[in-house]
PDB file of C-alpha atoms in Angstrom:
ATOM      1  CA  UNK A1402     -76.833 -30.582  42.477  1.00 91.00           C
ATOM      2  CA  UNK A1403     -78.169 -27.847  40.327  1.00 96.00           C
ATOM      3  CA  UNK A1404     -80.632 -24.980  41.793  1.00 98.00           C
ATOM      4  CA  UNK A1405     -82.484 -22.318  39.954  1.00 98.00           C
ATOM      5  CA  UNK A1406     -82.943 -18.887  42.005  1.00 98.00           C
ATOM      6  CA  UNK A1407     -83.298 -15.769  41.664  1.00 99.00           C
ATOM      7  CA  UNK A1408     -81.841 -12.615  43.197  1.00 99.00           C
ATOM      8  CA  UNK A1409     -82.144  -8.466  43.450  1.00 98.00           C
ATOM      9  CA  UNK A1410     -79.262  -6.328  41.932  1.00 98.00           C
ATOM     10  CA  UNK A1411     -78.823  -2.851  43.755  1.00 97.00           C
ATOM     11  CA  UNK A1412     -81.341  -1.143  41.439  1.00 97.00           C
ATOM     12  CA  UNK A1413     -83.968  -3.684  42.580  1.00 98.00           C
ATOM     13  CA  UNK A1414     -83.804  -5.852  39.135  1.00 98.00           C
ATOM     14  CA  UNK A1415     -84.339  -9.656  39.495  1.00 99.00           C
ATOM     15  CA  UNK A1416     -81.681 -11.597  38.014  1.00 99.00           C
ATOM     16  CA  UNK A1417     -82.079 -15.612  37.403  1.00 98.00           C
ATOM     17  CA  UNK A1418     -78.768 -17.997  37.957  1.00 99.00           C
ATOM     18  CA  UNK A1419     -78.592 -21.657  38.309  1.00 99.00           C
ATOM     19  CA  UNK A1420     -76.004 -22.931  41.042  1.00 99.00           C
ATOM     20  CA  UNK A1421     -74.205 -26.309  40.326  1.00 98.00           C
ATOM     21  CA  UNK A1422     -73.541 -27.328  44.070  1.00 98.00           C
ATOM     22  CA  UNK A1423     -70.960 -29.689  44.280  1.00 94.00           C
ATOM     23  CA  UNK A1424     -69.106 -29.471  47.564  1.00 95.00           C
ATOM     24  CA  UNK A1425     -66.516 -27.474  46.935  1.00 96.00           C
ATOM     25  CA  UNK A1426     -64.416 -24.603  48.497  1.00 96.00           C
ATOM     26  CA  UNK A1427     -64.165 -22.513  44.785  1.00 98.00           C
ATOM     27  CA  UNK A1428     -66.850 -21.183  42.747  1.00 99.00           C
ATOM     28  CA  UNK A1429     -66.822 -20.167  38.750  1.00 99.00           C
ATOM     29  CA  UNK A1430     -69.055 -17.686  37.817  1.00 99.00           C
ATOM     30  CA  UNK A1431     -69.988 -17.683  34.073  1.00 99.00           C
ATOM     31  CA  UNK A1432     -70.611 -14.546  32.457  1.00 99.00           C
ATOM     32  CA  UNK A1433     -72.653 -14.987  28.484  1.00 97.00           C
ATOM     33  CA  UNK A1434     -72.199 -12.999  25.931  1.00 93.00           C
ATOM     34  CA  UNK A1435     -74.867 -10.584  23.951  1.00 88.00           C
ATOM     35  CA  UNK A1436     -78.058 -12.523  22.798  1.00 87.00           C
ATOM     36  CA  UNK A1437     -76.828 -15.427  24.734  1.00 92.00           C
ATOM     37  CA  UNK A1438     -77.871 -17.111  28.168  1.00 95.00           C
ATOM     38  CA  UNK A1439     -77.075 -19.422  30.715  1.00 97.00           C
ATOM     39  CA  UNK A1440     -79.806 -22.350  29.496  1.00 95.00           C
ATOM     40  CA  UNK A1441     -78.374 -21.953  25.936  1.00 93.00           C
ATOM     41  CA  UNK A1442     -77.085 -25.273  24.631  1.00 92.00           C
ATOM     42  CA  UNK A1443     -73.375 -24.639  24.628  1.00 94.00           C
ATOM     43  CA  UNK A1444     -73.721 -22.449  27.635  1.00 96.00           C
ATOM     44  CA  UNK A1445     -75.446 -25.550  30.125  1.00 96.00           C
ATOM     45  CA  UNK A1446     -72.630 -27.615  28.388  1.00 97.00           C
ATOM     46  CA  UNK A1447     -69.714 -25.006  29.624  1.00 98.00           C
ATOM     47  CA  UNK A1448     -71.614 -25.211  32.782  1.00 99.00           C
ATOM     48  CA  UNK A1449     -70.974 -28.871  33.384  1.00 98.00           C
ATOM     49  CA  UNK A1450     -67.155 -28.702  32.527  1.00 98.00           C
ATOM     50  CA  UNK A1451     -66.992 -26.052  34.957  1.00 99.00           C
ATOM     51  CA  UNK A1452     -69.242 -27.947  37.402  1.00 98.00           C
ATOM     52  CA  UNK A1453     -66.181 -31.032  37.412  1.00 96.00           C
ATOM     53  CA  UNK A1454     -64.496 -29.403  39.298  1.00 96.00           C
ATOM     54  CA  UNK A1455     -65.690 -26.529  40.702  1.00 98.00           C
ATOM     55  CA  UNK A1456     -68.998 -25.165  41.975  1.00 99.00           C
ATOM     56  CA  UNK A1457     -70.860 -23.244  39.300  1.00 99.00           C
ATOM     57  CA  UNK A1458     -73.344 -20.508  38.951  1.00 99.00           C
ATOM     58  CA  UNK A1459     -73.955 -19.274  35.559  1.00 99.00           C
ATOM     59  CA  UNK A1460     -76.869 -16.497  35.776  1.00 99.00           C
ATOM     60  CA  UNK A1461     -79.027 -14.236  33.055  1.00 98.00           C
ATOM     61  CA  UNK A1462     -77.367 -10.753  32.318  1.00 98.00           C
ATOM     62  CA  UNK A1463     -80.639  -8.445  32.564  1.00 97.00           C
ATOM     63  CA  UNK A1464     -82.608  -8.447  29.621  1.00 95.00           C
ATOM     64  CA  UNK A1465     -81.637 -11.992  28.375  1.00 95.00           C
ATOM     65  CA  UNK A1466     -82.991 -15.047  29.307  1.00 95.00           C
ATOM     66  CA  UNK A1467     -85.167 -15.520  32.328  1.00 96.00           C
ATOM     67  CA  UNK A1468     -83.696 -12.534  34.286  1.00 97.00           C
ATOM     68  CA  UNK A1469     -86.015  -8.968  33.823  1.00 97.00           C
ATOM     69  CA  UNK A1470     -84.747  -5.540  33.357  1.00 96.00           C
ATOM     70  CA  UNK A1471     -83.346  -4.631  29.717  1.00 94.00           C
ATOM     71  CA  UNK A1472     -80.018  -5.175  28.536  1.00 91.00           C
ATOM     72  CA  UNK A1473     -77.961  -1.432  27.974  1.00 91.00           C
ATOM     73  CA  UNK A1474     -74.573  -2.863  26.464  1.00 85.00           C
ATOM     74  CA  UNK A1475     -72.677  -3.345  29.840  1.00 88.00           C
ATOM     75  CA  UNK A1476     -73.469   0.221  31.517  1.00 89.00           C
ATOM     76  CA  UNK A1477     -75.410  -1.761  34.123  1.00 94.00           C
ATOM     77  CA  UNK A1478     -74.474  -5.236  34.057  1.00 96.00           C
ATOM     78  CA  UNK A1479     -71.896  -4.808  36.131  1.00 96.00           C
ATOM     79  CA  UNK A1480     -74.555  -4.913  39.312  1.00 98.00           C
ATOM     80  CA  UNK A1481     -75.543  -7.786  37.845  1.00 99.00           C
ATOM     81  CA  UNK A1482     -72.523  -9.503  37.888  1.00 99.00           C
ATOM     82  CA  UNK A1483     -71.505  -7.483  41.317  1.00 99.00           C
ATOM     83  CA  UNK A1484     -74.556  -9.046  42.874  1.00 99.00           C
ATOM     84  CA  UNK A1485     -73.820 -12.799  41.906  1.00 99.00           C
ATOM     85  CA  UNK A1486     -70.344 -11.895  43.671  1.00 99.00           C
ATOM     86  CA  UNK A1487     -71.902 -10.663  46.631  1.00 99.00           C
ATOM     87  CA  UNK A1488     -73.784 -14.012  46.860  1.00 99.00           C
ATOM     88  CA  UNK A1489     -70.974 -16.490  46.405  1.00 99.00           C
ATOM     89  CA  UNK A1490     -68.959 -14.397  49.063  1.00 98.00           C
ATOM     90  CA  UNK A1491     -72.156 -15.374  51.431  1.00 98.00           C
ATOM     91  CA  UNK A1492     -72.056 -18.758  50.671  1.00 97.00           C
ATOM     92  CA  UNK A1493     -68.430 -18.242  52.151  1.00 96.00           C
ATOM     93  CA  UNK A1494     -66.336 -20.239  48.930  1.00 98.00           C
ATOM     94  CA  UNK A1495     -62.840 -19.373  49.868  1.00 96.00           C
ATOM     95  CA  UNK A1496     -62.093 -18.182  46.599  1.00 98.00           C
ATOM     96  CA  UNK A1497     -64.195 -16.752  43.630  1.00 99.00           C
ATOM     97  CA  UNK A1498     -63.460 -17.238  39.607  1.00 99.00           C
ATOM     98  CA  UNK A1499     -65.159 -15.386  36.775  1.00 99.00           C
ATOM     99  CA  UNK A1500     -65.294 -16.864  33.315  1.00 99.00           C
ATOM    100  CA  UNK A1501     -66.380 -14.179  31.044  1.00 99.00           C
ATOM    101  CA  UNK A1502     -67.570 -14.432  27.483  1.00 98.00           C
ATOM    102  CA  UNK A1503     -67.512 -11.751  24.876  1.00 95.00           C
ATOM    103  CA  UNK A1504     -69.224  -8.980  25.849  1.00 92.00           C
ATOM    104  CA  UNK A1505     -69.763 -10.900  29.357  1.00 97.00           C
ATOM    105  CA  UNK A1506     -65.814 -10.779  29.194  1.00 98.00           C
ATOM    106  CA  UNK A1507     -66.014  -6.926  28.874  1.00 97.00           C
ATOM    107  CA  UNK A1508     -68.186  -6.717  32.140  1.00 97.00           C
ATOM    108  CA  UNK A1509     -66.177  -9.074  33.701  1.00 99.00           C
ATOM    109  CA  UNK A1510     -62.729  -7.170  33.503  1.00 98.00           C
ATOM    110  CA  UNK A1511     -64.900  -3.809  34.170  1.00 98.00           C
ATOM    111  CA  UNK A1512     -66.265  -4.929  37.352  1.00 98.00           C
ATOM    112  CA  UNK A1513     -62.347  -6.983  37.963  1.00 99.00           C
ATOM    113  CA  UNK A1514     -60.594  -3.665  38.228  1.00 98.00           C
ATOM    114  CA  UNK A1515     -62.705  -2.521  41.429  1.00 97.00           C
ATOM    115  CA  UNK A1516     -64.020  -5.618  42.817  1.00 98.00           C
ATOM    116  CA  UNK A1517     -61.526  -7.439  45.297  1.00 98.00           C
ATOM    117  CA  UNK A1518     -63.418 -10.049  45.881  1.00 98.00           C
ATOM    118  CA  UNK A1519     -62.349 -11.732  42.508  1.00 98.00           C
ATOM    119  CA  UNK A1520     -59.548 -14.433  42.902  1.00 98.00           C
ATOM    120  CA  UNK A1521     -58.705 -15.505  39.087  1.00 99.00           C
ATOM    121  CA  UNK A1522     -60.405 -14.309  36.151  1.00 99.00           C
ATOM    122  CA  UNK A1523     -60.129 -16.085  32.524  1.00 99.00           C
ATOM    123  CA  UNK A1524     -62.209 -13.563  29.494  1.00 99.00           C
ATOM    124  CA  UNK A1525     -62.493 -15.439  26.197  1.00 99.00           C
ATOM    125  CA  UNK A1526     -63.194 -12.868  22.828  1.00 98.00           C
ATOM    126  CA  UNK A1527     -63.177  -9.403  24.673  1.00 98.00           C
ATOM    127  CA  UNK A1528     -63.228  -6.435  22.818  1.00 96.00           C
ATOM    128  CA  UNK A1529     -61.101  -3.714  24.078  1.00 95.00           C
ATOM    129  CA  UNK A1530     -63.774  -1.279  22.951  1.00 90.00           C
ATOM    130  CA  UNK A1531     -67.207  -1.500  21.971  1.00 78.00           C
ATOM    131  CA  UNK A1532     -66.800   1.141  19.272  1.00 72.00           C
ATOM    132  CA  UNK A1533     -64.184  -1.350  17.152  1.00 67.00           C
ATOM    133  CA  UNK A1534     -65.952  -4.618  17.537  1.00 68.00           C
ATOM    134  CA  UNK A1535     -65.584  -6.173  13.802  1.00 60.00           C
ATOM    135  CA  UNK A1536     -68.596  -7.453  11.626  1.00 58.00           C
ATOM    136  CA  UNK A1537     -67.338  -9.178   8.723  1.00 54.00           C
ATOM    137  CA  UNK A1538     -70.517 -10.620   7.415  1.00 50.00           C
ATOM    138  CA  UNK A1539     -69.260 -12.456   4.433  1.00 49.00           C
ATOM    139  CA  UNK A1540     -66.770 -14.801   6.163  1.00 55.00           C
ATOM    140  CA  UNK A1541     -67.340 -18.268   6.351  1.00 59.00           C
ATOM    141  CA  UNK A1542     -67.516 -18.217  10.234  1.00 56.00           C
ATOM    142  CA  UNK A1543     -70.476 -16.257  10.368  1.00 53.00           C
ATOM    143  CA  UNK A1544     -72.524 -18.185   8.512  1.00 56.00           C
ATOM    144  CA  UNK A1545     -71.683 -21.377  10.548  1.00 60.00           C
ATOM    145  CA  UNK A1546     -72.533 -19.040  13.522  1.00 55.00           C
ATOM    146  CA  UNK A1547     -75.926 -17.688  12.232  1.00 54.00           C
ATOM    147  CA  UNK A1548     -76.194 -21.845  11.654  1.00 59.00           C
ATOM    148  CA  UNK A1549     -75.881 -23.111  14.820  1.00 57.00           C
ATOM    149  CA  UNK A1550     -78.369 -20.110  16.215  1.00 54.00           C
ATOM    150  CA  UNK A1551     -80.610 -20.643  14.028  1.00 52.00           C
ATOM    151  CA  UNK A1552     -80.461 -24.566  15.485  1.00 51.00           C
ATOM    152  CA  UNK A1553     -81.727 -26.544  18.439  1.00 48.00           C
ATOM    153  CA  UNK A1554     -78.185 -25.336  20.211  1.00 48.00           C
ATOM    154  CA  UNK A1555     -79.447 -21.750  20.007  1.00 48.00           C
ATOM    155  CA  UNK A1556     -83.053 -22.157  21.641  1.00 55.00           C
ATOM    156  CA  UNK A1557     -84.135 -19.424  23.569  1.00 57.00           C
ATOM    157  CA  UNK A1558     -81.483 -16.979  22.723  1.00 68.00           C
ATOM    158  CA  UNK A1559     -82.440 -13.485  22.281  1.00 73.00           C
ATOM    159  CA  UNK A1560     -82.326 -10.195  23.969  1.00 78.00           C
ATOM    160  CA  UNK A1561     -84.648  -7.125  25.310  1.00 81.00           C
ATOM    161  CA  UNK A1562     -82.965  -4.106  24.189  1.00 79.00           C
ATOM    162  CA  UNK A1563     -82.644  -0.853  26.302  1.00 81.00           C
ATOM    163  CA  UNK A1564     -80.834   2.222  26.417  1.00 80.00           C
ATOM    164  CA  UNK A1565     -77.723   1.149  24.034  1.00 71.00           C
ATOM    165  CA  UNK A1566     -76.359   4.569  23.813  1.00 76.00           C
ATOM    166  CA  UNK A1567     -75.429   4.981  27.439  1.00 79.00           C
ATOM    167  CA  UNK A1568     -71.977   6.035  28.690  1.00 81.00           C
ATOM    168  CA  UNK A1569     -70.242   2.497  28.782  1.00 83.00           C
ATOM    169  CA  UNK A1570     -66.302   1.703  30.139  1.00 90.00           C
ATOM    170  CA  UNK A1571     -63.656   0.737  27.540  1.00 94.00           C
ATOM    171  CA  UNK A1572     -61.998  -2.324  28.597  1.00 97.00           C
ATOM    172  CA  UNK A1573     -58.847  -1.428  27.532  1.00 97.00           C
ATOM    173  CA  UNK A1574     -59.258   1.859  29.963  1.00 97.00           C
ATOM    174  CA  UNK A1575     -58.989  -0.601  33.477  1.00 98.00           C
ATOM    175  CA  UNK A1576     -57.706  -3.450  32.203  1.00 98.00           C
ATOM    176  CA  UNK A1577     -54.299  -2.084  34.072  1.00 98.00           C
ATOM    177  CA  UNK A1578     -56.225  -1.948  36.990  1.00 98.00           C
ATOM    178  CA  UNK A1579     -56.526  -5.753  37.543  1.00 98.00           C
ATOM    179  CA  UNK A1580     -53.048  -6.512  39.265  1.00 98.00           C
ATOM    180  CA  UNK A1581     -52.535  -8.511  41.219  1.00 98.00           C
ATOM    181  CA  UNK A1582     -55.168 -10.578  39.686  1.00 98.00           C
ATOM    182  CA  UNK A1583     -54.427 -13.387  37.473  1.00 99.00           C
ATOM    183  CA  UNK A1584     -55.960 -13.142  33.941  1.00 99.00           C
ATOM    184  CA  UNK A1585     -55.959 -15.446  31.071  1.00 99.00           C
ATOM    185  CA  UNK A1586     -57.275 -13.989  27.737  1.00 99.00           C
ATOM    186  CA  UNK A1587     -58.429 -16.582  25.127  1.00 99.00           C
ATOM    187  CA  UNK A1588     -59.212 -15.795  21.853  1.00 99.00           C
ATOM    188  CA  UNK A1589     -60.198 -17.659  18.523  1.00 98.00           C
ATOM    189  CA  UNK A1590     -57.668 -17.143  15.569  1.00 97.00           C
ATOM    190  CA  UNK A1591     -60.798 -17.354  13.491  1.00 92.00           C
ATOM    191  CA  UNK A1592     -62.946 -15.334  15.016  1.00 92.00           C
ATOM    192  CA  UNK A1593     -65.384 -13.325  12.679  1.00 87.00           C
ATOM    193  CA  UNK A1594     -66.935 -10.430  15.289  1.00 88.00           C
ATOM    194  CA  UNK A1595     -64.077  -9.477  17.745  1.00 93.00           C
ATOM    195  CA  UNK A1596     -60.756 -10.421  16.011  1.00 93.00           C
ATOM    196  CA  UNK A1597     -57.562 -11.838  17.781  1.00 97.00           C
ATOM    197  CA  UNK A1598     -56.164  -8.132  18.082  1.00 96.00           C
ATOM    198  CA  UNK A1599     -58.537  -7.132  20.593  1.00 97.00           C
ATOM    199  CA  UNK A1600     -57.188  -9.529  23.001  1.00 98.00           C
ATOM    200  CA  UNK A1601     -53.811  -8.833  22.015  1.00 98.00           C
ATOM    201  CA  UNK A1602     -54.160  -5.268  22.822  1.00 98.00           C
ATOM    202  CA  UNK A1603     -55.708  -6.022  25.816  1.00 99.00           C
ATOM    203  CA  UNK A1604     -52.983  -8.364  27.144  1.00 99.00           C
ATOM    204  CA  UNK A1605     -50.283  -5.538  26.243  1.00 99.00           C
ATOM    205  CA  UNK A1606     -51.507  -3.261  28.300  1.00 99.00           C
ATOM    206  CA  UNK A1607     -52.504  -5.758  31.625  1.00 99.00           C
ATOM    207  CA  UNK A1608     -49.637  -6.230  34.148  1.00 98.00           C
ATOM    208  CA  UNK A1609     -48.622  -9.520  35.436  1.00 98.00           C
ATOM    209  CA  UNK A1610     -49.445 -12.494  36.308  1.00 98.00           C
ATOM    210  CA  UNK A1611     -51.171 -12.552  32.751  1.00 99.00           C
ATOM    211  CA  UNK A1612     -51.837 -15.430  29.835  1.00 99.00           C
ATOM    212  CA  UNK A1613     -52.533 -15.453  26.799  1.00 99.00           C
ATOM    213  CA  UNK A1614     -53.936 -18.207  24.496  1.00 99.00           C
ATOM    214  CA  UNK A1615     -55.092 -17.803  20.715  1.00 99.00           C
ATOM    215  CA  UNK A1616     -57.049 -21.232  19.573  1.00 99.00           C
ATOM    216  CA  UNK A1617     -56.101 -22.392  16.534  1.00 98.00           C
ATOM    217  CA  UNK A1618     -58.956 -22.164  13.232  1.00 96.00           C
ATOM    218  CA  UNK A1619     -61.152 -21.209  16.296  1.00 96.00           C
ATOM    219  CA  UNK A1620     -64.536 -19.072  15.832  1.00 92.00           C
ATOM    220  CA  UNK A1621     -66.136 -16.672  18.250  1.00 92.00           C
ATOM    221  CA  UNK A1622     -66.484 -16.857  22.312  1.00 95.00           C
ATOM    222  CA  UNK A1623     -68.580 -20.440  23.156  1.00 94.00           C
ATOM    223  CA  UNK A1624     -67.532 -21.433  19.635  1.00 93.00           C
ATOM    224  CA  UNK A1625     -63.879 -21.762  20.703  1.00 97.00           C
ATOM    225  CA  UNK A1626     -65.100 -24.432  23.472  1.00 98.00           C
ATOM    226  CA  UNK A1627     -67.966 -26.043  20.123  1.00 95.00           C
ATOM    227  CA  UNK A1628     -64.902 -27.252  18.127  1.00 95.00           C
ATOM    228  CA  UNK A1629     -62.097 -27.178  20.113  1.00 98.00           C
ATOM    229  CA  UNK A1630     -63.589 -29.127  23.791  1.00 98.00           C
ATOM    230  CA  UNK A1631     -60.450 -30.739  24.769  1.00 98.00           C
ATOM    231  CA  UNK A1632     -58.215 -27.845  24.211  1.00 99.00           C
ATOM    232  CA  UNK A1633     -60.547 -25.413  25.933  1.00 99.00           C
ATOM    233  CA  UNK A1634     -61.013 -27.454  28.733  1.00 99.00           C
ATOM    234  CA  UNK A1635     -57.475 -28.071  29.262  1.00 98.00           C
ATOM    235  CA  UNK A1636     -56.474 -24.265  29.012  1.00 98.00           C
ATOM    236  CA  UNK A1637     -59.507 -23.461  31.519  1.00 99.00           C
ATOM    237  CA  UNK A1638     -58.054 -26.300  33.855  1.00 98.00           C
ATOM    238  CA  UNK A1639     -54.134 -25.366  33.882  1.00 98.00           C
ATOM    239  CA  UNK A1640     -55.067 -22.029  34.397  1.00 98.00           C
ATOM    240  CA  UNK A1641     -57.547 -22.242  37.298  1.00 98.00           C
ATOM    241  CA  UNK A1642     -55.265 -24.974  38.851  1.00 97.00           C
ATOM    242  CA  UNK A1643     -52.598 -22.616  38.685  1.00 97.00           C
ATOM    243  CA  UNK A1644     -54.573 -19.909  39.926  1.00 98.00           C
ATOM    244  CA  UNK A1645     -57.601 -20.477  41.825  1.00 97.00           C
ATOM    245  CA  UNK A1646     -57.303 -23.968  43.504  1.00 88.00           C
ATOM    246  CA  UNK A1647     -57.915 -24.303  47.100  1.00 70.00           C
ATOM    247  CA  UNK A1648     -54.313 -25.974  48.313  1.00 61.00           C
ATOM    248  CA  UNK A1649     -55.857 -28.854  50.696  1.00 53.00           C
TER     249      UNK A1649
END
């Protein structure tokens, strides 16, 4: 069963999330990237693989979608994603997974390195640091990118700028911080705006348990799951299976 609500973060901003309720004792949260949001085509189709197996809720980073507030490049999205937390720990799920995405994946291991109540955590296309994120505008990738947004699969993306110029974390500055928490990094070998090394220097500097998995002629964050379903959905499945699964 899927429910819309809505919720406060600390500084009073109302964030949207949908909840796929389906009975069980594990939750994912999913995380979107910039410009992105949780009714985006490929992001409600993520949300039902999830939702298979696992309850669900996939919310609006502020200034995105249908939550308010404006978006300042991860300096304060990580009380957004702090307060979705806080409500799946009150709907008492015995154990709580983030799926991040891009720069949702940067917020994600940011708010993993001080936030206990995370159980497994898998970040696909994470830059290490905002300030080296790659935009190679002539490669074939982006243009079949700018396609599909430019589609019926990118309806009612966008964004509401604020404050990009804030002081904002370096994942690669707490990504040592995440132990003992399992984390799987995923990354496409293609991918045109955060290339494969960002993960890879990333996963060097994490300590165990760790994973990591580069997709094949794969393109950017919900691109990798666009082209490659099967594969994505198995890696997502061994991994949370491995490391999230309620043993009944």
């Amino acid at each position: 069963m899927k429910t819309s609500l809505t919720l406060k973060t600390e500084d009073a901003t109302k964030i949207a999330f949908d909840r796929y309720e389906m009975g069980n004792s594990e939750v994912i949260i999913l995380a979107h990237g910039f410009f992105n949001n949780k009714d985006a085509y490929l992001f409600k189709k993520i949300a039902e693989m999830f939702s298979k197996e696992y309850d669900v809720i996939s919310f609006d980073f502020r200034g995105h979608g249908k939550s308010e507030g404006k978006y300042t490049w991860t300096f304060k999205e990580e009380e957004d994603l702090r307060a979705i937390i806080l409500y799946a720990k009150e709907k008492e799920y015995k154990k709580i997974g983030v799926v991040g995405f891009s720069l949702g994946a940067a917020v994600t291991l940011i708010e993993a390195s001080k936030n206990p109540a995370i159980g497994s955590i898998i970040v696909v296309s994470t830059p290490y640091d905002f300030r080296k994120m790659d935009f190679h505008f002539w490669e074939k990738e982006m243009l079949n990118d700018l396609k599909l947004n430019l589609g019926f699969k990118g309806k009612g993306k966008g964004i509401r700028p604020g404050n990009l110029f804030l002081k904002k974390t370096r994942p690669i500055d707490v990504v040592d911080k995440l132990a003992p928490k399992p984390v799987l990094f995923i990354h496409g070998e293609k991918d045109w705006l955060i290339k494969p090394y960002h993960s890879q220097k990333l996963f060097e500097k994490t300590k165990e348990p760790k994973k990591i998995y580069i997709v094949k002629e794969a393109g950017h964050a919900e691109k990798i799951f666009d082209d490659h379903k099967e594969e994505f959905e198995q890696i997502c499945k061994d991994w949370l299976n491995e490391t999230l699964r309620v043993q009944k």
